[in-house]
mmCIF file of C-alpha atoms and ligand atoms in Angstrom:
data_model
loop_
_atom_site.group_PDB
_atom_site.id
_atom_site.type_symbol
_atom_site.label_atom_id
_atom_site.label_comp_id
_atom_site.label_asym_id
_atom_site.label_seq_id
_atom_site.Cartn_x
_atom_site.Cartn_y
_atom_site.Cartn_z
ATOM 1 C CA MET A 1 -17.811 -0.493 12.053
ATOM 2 C CA ASN A 2 -16.030 1.959 14.583
ATOM 3 C CA TYR A 3 -12.369 1.427 15.086
ATOM 4 C CA GLU A 4 -10.046 2.494 18.042
ATOM 5 C CA PHE A 5 -6.479 3.113 15.860
ATOM 6 C CA ILE A 6 -7.549 4.160 12.404
ATOM 7 C CA ASN A 7 -10.368 6.180 10.721
ATOM 8 C CA VAL A 8 -11.820 5.133 7.731
ATOM 9 C CA GLU A 9 -14.269 7.448 5.365
ATOM 10 C CA THR A 10 -15.253 6.914 2.108
ATOM 11 C CA GLN A 11 -16.354 10.024 -0.691
ATOM 12 C CA ASN A 12 -16.758 9.453 -4.549
ATOM 13 C CA GLY A 13 -15.795 5.825 -4.576
ATOM 14 C CA VAL A 14 -12.361 6.572 -2.691
ATOM 15 C CA ALA A 15 -11.741 5.350 0.835
ATOM 16 C CA VAL A 16 -9.092 7.159 2.923
ATOM 17 C CA VAL A 17 -7.902 4.953 6.195
ATOM 18 C CA SER A 18 -5.906 6.774 8.399
ATOM 19 C CA LEU A 19 -3.550 5.576 10.685
ATOM 20 C CA ASN A 20 -4.514 7.158 13.985
ATOM 21 C CA ARG A 21 -1.888 6.861 17.390
ATOM 22 C CA PRO A 22 -0.293 10.486 16.835
ATOM 23 C CA LYS A 23 1.017 10.616 20.171
ATOM 24 C CA ALA A 24 3.186 7.400 18.908
ATOM 25 C CA LEU A 25 3.914 8.701 15.612
ATOM 26 C CA ASN A 26 1.348 6.381 14.690
ATOM 27 C CA ALA A 27 3.611 3.359 15.414
ATOM 28 C CA LEU A 28 1.944 0.327 14.689
ATOM 29 C CA ASN A 29 0.806 -2.059 17.433
ATOM 30 C CA LYS A 30 -1.032 -5.624 16.973
ATOM 31 C CA GLY A 31 -4.545 -3.765 17.524
ATOM 32 C CA MET A 32 -3.815 -1.228 14.722
ATOM 33 C CA VAL A 33 -2.818 -3.783 12.567
ATOM 34 C CA LEU A 34 -6.032 -6.241 13.244
ATOM 35 C CA GLU A 35 -8.127 -3.237 12.352
ATOM 36 C CA LEU A 36 -6.230 -2.975 9.084
ATOM 37 C CA ASP A 37 -6.942 -6.462 8.159
ATOM 38 C CA ARG A 38 -10.667 -5.968 8.842
ATOM 39 C CA VAL A 39 -10.980 -2.971 7.309
ATOM 40 C CA PHE A 40 -9.484 -4.374 4.403
ATOM 41 C CA ASP A 41 -11.894 -7.535 4.128
ATOM 42 C CA GLU A 42 -14.706 -5.085 4.456
ATOM 43 C CA MET A 43 -13.551 -2.579 1.420
ATOM 44 C CA ASP A 44 -13.286 -5.704 -0.581
ATOM 45 C CA GLY A 45 -16.903 -6.431 -0.345
ATOM 46 C CA ASP A 46 -18.066 -3.154 -0.393
ATOM 47 C CA SER A 47 -18.749 -2.058 -4.217
ATOM 48 C CA LEU A 48 -18.880 1.525 -3.094
ATOM 49 C CA VAL A 49 -14.985 1.290 -2.592
ATOM 50 C CA LYS A 50 -12.944 1.517 -5.925
ATOM 51 C CA ALA A 51 -9.637 2.801 -4.739
ATOM 52 C CA VAL A 52 -7.961 3.404 -1.527
ATOM 53 C CA VAL A 53 -5.329 6.085 0.312
ATOM 54 C CA ILE A 54 -3.744 4.792 3.312
ATOM 55 C CA THR A 55 -2.274 7.876 5.192
ATOM 56 C CA GLY A 56 -1.614 9.051 8.479
ATOM 57 C CA GLU A 57 -2.237 13.055 9.987
ATOM 58 C CA LYS A 58 1.581 14.637 10.291
ATOM 59 C CA ASN A 59 3.363 10.874 9.785
ATOM 60 C CA PHE A 60 2.559 7.977 8.022
ATOM 61 C CA ALA A 61 3.833 5.706 11.035
ATOM 62 C CA ALA A 62 6.986 5.350 12.859
ATOM 63 C CA GLY A 63 7.477 1.663 12.083
ATOM 64 C CA ALA A 64 6.016 -1.052 14.813
ATOM 65 C CA ASP A 65 5.618 -0.289 18.254
ATOM 66 C CA ILE A 66 8.867 -0.878 20.259
ATOM 67 C CA SER A 67 7.159 -1.624 23.341
ATOM 68 C CA ASN A 68 5.220 -4.284 22.146
ATOM 69 C CA MET A 69 8.140 -6.325 20.638
ATOM 70 C CA LEU A 70 10.576 -5.892 23.742
ATOM 71 C CA THR A 71 10.177 -8.962 25.495
ATOM 72 C CA LEU A 72 8.875 -11.051 22.374
ATOM 73 C CA SER A 73 10.577 -14.678 22.320
ATOM 74 C CA PRO A 74 10.763 -15.995 18.874
ATOM 75 C CA GLU A 75 7.690 -18.063 18.912
ATOM 76 C CA GLU A 76 5.628 -14.979 19.891
ATOM 77 C CA ALA A 77 7.609 -12.738 17.335
ATOM 78 C CA LYS A 78 6.064 -15.013 14.558
ATOM 79 C CA GLU A 79 2.717 -14.700 15.964
ATOM 80 C CA PHE A 80 3.437 -10.532 15.972
ATOM 81 C CA SER A 81 3.992 -10.886 12.212
ATOM 82 C CA PHE A 82 2.052 -8.167 9.980
ATOM 83 C CA ARG A 83 3.207 -10.111 6.633
ATOM 84 C CA HIS A 84 -0.465 -11.535 5.910
ATOM 85 C CA THR A 85 -2.151 -8.199 6.549
ATOM 86 C CA PHE A 86 0.790 -6.493 4.326
ATOM 87 C CA THR A 87 0.301 -8.985 1.295
ATOM 88 C CA LYS A 88 -3.648 -8.591 1.630
ATOM 89 C CA ILE A 89 -3.023 -5.009 0.865
ATOM 90 C CA GLU A 90 -0.729 -5.966 -1.913
ATOM 91 C CA ASP A 91 -3.118 -8.273 -3.335
ATOM 92 C CA PHE A 92 -5.949 -6.299 -2.489
ATOM 93 C CA PRO A 93 -8.104 -6.281 -5.672
ATOM 94 C CA LYS A 94 -8.662 -2.058 -5.975
ATOM 95 C CA PRO A 95 -5.707 0.556 -6.313
ATOM 96 C CA VAL A 96 -3.815 1.345 -2.900
ATOM 97 C CA ILE A 97 -1.885 4.406 -2.692
ATOM 98 C CA ALA A 98 0.133 5.645 0.401
ATOM 99 C CA ALA A 99 0.198 9.384 1.124
ATOM 100 C CA ILE A 100 3.097 10.027 3.543
ATOM 101 C CA SER A 101 3.946 12.682 5.607
ATOM 102 C CA GLY A 102 6.265 12.772 8.296
ATOM 103 C CA PHE A 103 8.180 9.512 9.025
ATOM 104 C CA ALA A 104 7.470 6.227 7.237
ATOM 105 C CA LEU A 105 9.835 4.047 8.905
ATOM 106 C CA GLY A 106 10.470 0.250 9.736
ATOM 107 C CA GLY A 107 6.958 -1.730 9.566
ATOM 108 C CA GLY A 108 5.064 1.745 8.496
ATOM 109 C CA LEU A 109 7.487 1.563 5.444
ATOM 110 C CA GLU A 110 6.712 -2.227 5.016
ATOM 111 C CA LEU A 111 2.920 -1.043 4.716
ATOM 112 C CA ALA A 112 3.646 1.646 2.293
ATOM 113 C CA LEU A 113 5.974 -0.782 0.399
ATOM 114 C CA ALA A 114 2.755 -2.685 -0.117
ATOM 115 C CA CYS A 115 0.360 -0.227 -1.576
ATOM 116 C CA ASP A 116 0.408 0.022 -5.454
ATOM 117 C CA MET A 117 2.336 3.718 -5.538
ATOM 118 C CA ARG A 118 4.010 5.942 -2.560
ATOM 119 C CA ILE A 119 3.249 9.721 -2.906
ATOM 120 C CA ALA A 120 4.978 11.817 -0.252
ATOM 121 C CA ALA A 121 5.509 15.401 1.297
ATOM 122 C CA PRO A 122 8.660 17.174 1.337
ATOM 123 C CA ASN A 123 8.957 16.531 4.852
ATOM 124 C CA ALA A 124 8.703 13.021 4.538
ATOM 125 C CA LYS A 125 11.552 10.836 6.045
ATOM 126 C CA LEU A 126 11.743 7.095 5.102
ATOM 127 C CA GLY A 127 14.071 4.237 6.435
ATOM 128 C CA PHE A 128 14.617 1.058 7.803
ATOM 129 C CA PRO A 129 15.863 1.553 11.271
ATOM 130 C CA GLU A 130 15.218 -2.043 12.563
ATOM 131 C CA ILE A 131 19.199 -2.599 12.482
ATOM 132 C CA ASN A 132 19.705 -0.114 15.430
ATOM 133 C CA LEU A 133 17.371 -2.562 17.259
ATOM 134 C CA GLY A 134 18.907 -5.526 16.605
ATOM 135 C CA ILE A 135 16.718 -6.748 14.174
ATOM 136 C CA PHE A 136 15.866 -6.219 10.590
ATOM 137 C CA PRO A 137 12.545 -5.675 8.443
ATOM 138 C CA GLY A 138 10.338 -8.603 8.490
ATOM 139 C CA ALA A 139 7.508 -7.901 7.184
ATOM 140 C CA GLY A 140 8.122 -7.858 3.235
ATOM 141 C CA GLY A 141 10.860 -5.171 3.781
ATOM 142 C CA THR A 142 13.891 -7.388 2.423
ATOM 143 C CA GLN A 143 11.370 -8.566 -0.727
ATOM 144 C CA ARG A 144 9.619 -5.703 -1.722
ATOM 145 C CA LEU A 145 12.600 -2.790 -1.108
ATOM 146 C CA PRO A 146 14.959 -4.160 -3.584
ATOM 147 C CA ARG A 147 12.034 -5.117 -6.334
ATOM 148 C CA ILE A 148 11.592 -1.215 -6.256
ATOM 149 C CA VAL A 149 14.659 0.284 -5.511
ATOM 150 C CA GLY A 150 17.083 -2.744 -6.478
ATOM 151 C CA PRO A 151 19.298 -4.832 -4.648
ATOM 152 C CA SER A 152 22.264 -2.267 -3.959
ATOM 153 C CA ARG A 153 20.324 0.370 -2.771
ATOM 154 C CA ALA A 154 17.914 -1.632 -0.698
ATOM 155 C CA LYS A 155 21.091 -3.140 0.993
ATOM 156 C CA GLU A 156 22.513 0.204 1.446
ATOM 157 C CA MET A 157 18.778 1.462 3.494
ATOM 158 C CA ILE A 158 18.783 -1.803 5.443
ATOM 159 C CA TYR A 159 22.409 -2.497 6.562
ATOM 160 C CA THR A 160 23.065 1.182 7.609
ATOM 161 C CA GLY A 161 19.069 1.872 9.087
ATOM 162 C CA ASP A 162 19.439 5.548 7.867
ATOM 163 C CA ILE A 163 16.495 7.384 7.478
ATOM 164 C CA ILE A 164 16.920 9.220 3.874
ATOM 165 C CA ASN A 165 14.981 12.652 3.041
ATOM 166 C CA ILE A 166 12.620 12.774 0.478
ATOM 167 C CA THR A 167 15.449 14.112 -2.289
ATOM 168 C CA LYS A 168 16.800 10.801 -2.051
ATOM 169 C CA ALA A 169 13.971 8.922 -1.477
ATOM 170 C CA ALA A 170 12.272 10.212 -4.975
ATOM 171 C CA GLU A 171 15.772 9.521 -6.473
ATOM 172 C CA TYR A 172 15.938 5.819 -5.309
ATOM 173 C CA GLY A 173 12.209 5.274 -6.727
ATOM 174 C CA LEU A 174 10.785 4.856 -3.514
ATOM 175 C CA VAL A 175 8.507 7.454 -3.798
ATOM 176 C CA ASP A 176 6.725 7.949 -6.927
ATOM 177 C CA ILE A 177 5.148 11.765 -6.644
ATOM 178 C CA VAL A 178 6.171 14.418 -4.035
ATOM 179 C CA ALA A 179 3.721 16.845 -3.121
ATOM 180 C CA GLU A 180 2.957 19.174 -0.936
ATOM 181 C CA ASP A 181 0.255 17.739 0.248
ATOM 182 C CA PRO A 182 0.267 14.095 -0.447
ATOM 183 C CA LEU A 183 -3.077 13.052 0.603
ATOM 184 C CA GLU A 184 -4.796 15.607 -1.750
ATOM 185 C CA GLU A 185 -2.752 14.563 -4.624
ATOM 186 C CA ALA A 186 -3.250 10.572 -3.773
ATOM 187 C CA LEU A 187 -7.034 11.565 -3.556
ATOM 188 C CA LYS A 188 -6.762 12.895 -7.217
ATOM 189 C CA LEU A 189 -4.791 10.211 -8.503
ATOM 190 C CA ALA A 190 -7.527 7.777 -6.815
ATOM 191 C CA GLY A 191 -10.305 9.800 -7.939
ATOM 192 C CA LYS A 192 -9.316 9.191 -11.278
ATOM 193 C CA PHE A 193 -8.755 5.197 -11.087
ATOM 194 C CA ALA A 194 -12.057 4.706 -9.457
ATOM 195 C CA ALA A 195 -13.846 6.173 -12.764
ATOM 196 C CA LYS A 196 -12.264 3.328 -14.689
ATOM 197 C CA ALA A 197 -13.313 -0.380 -15.352
ATOM 198 C CA PRO A 198 -13.052 -1.917 -11.920
ATOM 199 C CA ILE A 199 -12.542 -5.308 -13.254
ATOM 200 C CA ALA A 200 -9.949 -4.526 -16.123
ATOM 201 C CA LEU A 201 -8.187 -2.497 -13.317
ATOM 202 C CA LYS A 202 -8.417 -5.629 -10.715
ATOM 203 C CA LEU A 203 -6.781 -8.010 -13.469
ATOM 204 C CA ALA A 204 -4.250 -5.726 -14.669
ATOM 205 C CA LYS A 205 -3.102 -5.294 -10.882
ATOM 206 C CA GLN A 206 -3.337 -9.076 -10.954
ATOM 207 C CA CYS A 207 -0.605 -9.230 -13.850
ATOM 208 C CA ILE A 208 1.627 -6.391 -12.776
ATOM 209 C CA ASN A 209 2.098 -7.712 -9.413
ATOM 210 C CA LEU A 210 2.648 -11.066 -10.932
ATOM 211 C CA ALA A 211 5.285 -9.569 -13.078
ATOM 212 C CA LEU A 212 7.489 -9.181 -10.076
ATOM 213 C CA ASP A 213 7.126 -12.681 -8.948
ATOM 214 C CA THR A 214 7.333 -14.831 -12.320
ATOM 215 C CA ASP A 215 9.277 -15.398 -15.566
ATOM 216 C CA GLN A 216 7.917 -13.402 -18.259
ATOM 217 C CA LYS A 217 6.984 -16.282 -20.396
ATOM 218 C CA GLN A 218 4.408 -17.377 -17.633
ATOM 219 C CA GLY A 219 3.202 -13.717 -16.692
ATOM 220 C CA ILE A 220 2.688 -13.472 -20.640
ATOM 221 C CA GLU A 221 0.304 -16.546 -20.551
ATOM 222 C CA PHE A 222 -1.226 -15.255 -17.632
ATOM 223 C CA GLU A 223 -1.595 -11.793 -19.065
ATOM 224 C CA ALA A 224 -3.516 -13.352 -22.278
ATOM 225 C CA VAL A 225 -6.314 -15.504 -20.113
ATOM 226 C CA ALA A 226 -6.573 -12.243 -17.922
ATOM 227 C CA TRP A 227 -7.313 -10.145 -20.860
ATOM 228 C CA ALA A 228 -9.590 -12.568 -22.836
ATOM 229 C CA SER A 229 -11.486 -12.497 -19.693
ATOM 230 C CA THR A 230 -12.116 -8.840 -19.699
ATOM 231 C CA PHE A 231 -14.216 -9.559 -23.122
ATOM 232 C CA ALA A 232 -16.753 -11.271 -20.655
ATOM 233 C CA THR A 233 -17.511 -8.347 -18.932
ATOM 234 C CA GLU A 234 -20.270 -5.602 -19.620
ATOM 235 C CA ASP A 235 -17.459 -2.771 -18.800
ATOM 236 C CA GLN A 236 -15.290 -4.027 -22.180
ATOM 237 C CA ARG A 237 -18.522 -3.487 -24.387
ATOM 238 C CA GLU A 238 -19.606 -0.234 -22.610
ATOM 239 C CA GLY A 239 -15.885 1.238 -22.916
ATOM 240 C CA MET A 240 -15.689 0.270 -26.649
ATOM 241 C CA GLN A 241 -19.203 1.395 -27.454
ATOM 242 C CA ALA A 242 -18.932 4.461 -25.767
ATOM 243 C CA PHE A 243 -15.463 4.850 -27.944
ATOM 244 C CA VAL A 244 -17.580 4.374 -31.073
ATOM 245 C CA GLU A 245 -20.571 6.485 -29.803
ATOM 246 C CA LYS A 246 -17.980 9.524 -29.042
ATOM 247 C CA ARG A 247 -19.465 9.324 -25.291
ATOM 248 C CA LYS A 248 -17.862 9.049 -21.872
ATOM 249 C CA ALA A 249 -17.761 5.521 -20.872
ATOM 250 C CA ILE A 250 -19.982 4.155 -17.289
ATOM 251 C CA PHE A 251 -18.206 1.473 -15.739
ATOM 252 C CA LYS A 252 -20.385 -0.600 -13.557
ATOM 253 C CA GLY A 253 -17.875 -3.132 -12.570
ATOM 254 C CA LYS A 254 -19.794 -5.965 -14.475
HETATM 255 N N1 LIG B 1 7.413 2.510 18.478
HETATM 256 C C1 LIG B 1 6.704 2.938 19.624
HETATM 257 N N2 LIG B 1 6.619 4.085 20.187
HETATM 258 C C2 LIG B 1 6.931 5.242 19.334
HETATM 259 C C3 LIG B 1 7.735 4.261 18.160
HETATM 260 C C4 LIG B 1 8.034 3.010 17.821
HETATM 261 N N3 LIG B 1 8.329 2.612 16.881
HETATM 262 N N4 LIG B 1 7.893 5.564 17.400
HETATM 263 C C5 LIG B 1 8.052 6.736 18.231
HETATM 264 N N5 LIG B 1 7.469 6.159 19.503
HETATM 265 C C6 LIG B 1 6.925 7.129 20.210
HETATM 266 C C7 LIG B 1 7.968 7.386 20.825
HETATM 267 O O1 LIG B 1 8.509 6.367 22.177
HETATM 268 C C8 LIG B 1 7.475 9.036 21.941
HETATM 269 O O2 LIG B 1 6.817 8.592 22.699
HETATM 270 P P1 LIG B 1 6.776 8.928 24.238
HETATM 271 O O3 LIG B 1 7.776 9.438 24.901
HETATM 272 O O4 LIG B 1 6.126 10.725 23.922
HETATM 273 O O5 LIG B 1 5.557 8.140 24.802
HETATM 274 C C9 LIG B 1 6.559 9.639 20.759
HETATM 275 O O6 LIG B 1 6.610 8.246 19.996
HETATM 276 C C10 LIG B 1 7.234 10.377 19.827
HETATM 277 O O7 LIG B 1 8.588 10.072 19.306
HETATM 278 P P2 LIG B 1 9.898 11.027 20.081
HETATM 279 O O8 LIG B 1 9.839 11.604 21.164
HETATM 280 O O9 LIG B 1 11.086 9.788 19.704
HETATM 281 O O10 LIG B 1 9.915 11.900 18.369
HETATM 282 P P3 LIG B 1 11.281 12.495 18.020
HETATM 283 O O11 LIG B 1 10.803 13.399 17.157
HETATM 284 O O12 LIG B 1 12.235 12.749 18.635
HETATM 285 O O13 LIG B 1 12.083 11.483 17.076
HETATM 286 C C11 LIG B 1 11.680 9.205 15.750
HETATM 287 C C12 LIG B 1 11.277 10.556 15.858
HETATM 288 C C13 LIG B 1 10.899 8.696 14.578
HETATM 289 C C14 LIG B 1 13.037 9.787 15.214
HETATM 290 C C15 LIG B 1 11.849 8.448 17.094
HETATM 291 O O14 LIG B 1 10.362 8.104 17.656
HETATM 292 C C16 LIG B 1 12.317 7.074 16.262
HETATM 293 O O15 LIG B 1 13.567 6.468 16.403
HETATM 294 N N6 LIG B 1 11.099 6.217 17.065
HETATM 295 C C17 LIG B 1 11.709 4.559 16.460
HETATM 296 C C18 LIG B 1 11.869 4.305 14.887
HETATM 297 C C19 LIG B 1 11.921 2.901 14.697
HETATM 298 O O16 LIG B 1 13.024 2.154 14.973
HETATM 299 N N7 LIG B 1 10.897 2.059 13.953
HETATM 300 C C20 LIG B 1 10.906 0.446 13.526
HETATM 301 C C21 LIG B 1 10.532 0.047 14.621
HETATM 302 S S1 LIG B 1 10.989 -1.844 14.278
HETATM 303 C C22 LIG B 1 7.536 -8.430 12.515
HETATM 304 C C23 LIG B 1 8.011 -7.621 11.129
HETATM 305 C C24 LIG B 1 8.397 -6.349 11.347
HETATM 306 C C25 LIG B 1 8.294 -5.404 12.220
HETATM 307 C C26 LIG B 1 7.889 -5.940 13.103
HETATM 308 C C27 LIG B 1 7.186 -7.389 13.344
HETATM 309 N N8 LIG B 1 7.434 -9.659 12.241
HETATM 310 C C28 LIG B 1 7.501 -10.666 11.348
HETATM 311 C C29 LIG B 1 7.013 -10.324 13.690
HETATM 312 C C30 LIG B 1 8.675 -3.741 12.005
HETATM 313 C C31 LIG B 1 9.841 -3.751 12.956
HETATM 314 C C32 LIG B 1 9.798 -2.066 13.096
HETATM 315 O O17 LIG B 1 8.899 -1.322 12.425
#
């Protein structure tokens, strides 16, 4: 499949999706988000893809494309929404890591928040500057940010619009790992994920995501059912048999 605004390359079970509008600091236009939507649908059905890294050379993404939004009516703004795509990424049944260099702002940061983890370079600059444009984060930012950094820090970031550096982002827990080469680090971690039992990993992701959405008792009930269902997989037999036989398990995703 050919794309105009992204590049996709899969190696050793890990797909790297690179945002590719460098002249606009990878600002997300409608076309780029549609392509992201499409590639995640394709990767969902591709058994060769076991984990995904989203990245951008030099910059992750400096937000939604402001020139696309200038004259939108409220109805058009609703249409312009990225939230379905970002929720698709959050719910994607395989791990997704954001590897961030340079700017991750506005809609770009919202995209990174929809990923399972964020690995960033020392030069990364993160923030929600929307308030300076007379709007506020509207593609999941007000919901995901407080769950990750807590409500007070989320309010500080969203009310001020300040762009924060890597030291503060790491202290806030907005960035999980700081690495000179975030893509290399993300590939290492994604490679580790890719070697695990895919069904167990998918179910674990569902359970953890649910933990942020539901009360603990319901979450524990869901976990019990999901956990028991792993005993219907060949990978559970293989994992335990390999342990008993003192060899490395080879998982098939069945
Ligand atoms: N949109 C469009 N173009 C952008 C851009 C953006 N967000 N960010 C940068 N660019 C473009 C610049 O216009 C410039 O283009 P040329 O003039 O060269 O043609 C080029 O990228 C390089 O940028 P600068 O010359 O400004 O570079 P600097 O290093 O001086 O500054 C900067 C970098 C990141 C500080 C600055 O570019 C900047 O402040 N950019 C805007 C950041 C921002 O405000 N981001 C938030 C955008 S609002 C929705 C929900 C959510 C959203 C949308 C819809 N719905 C529910 C409908 C999300 C909204 C946002 O993200």
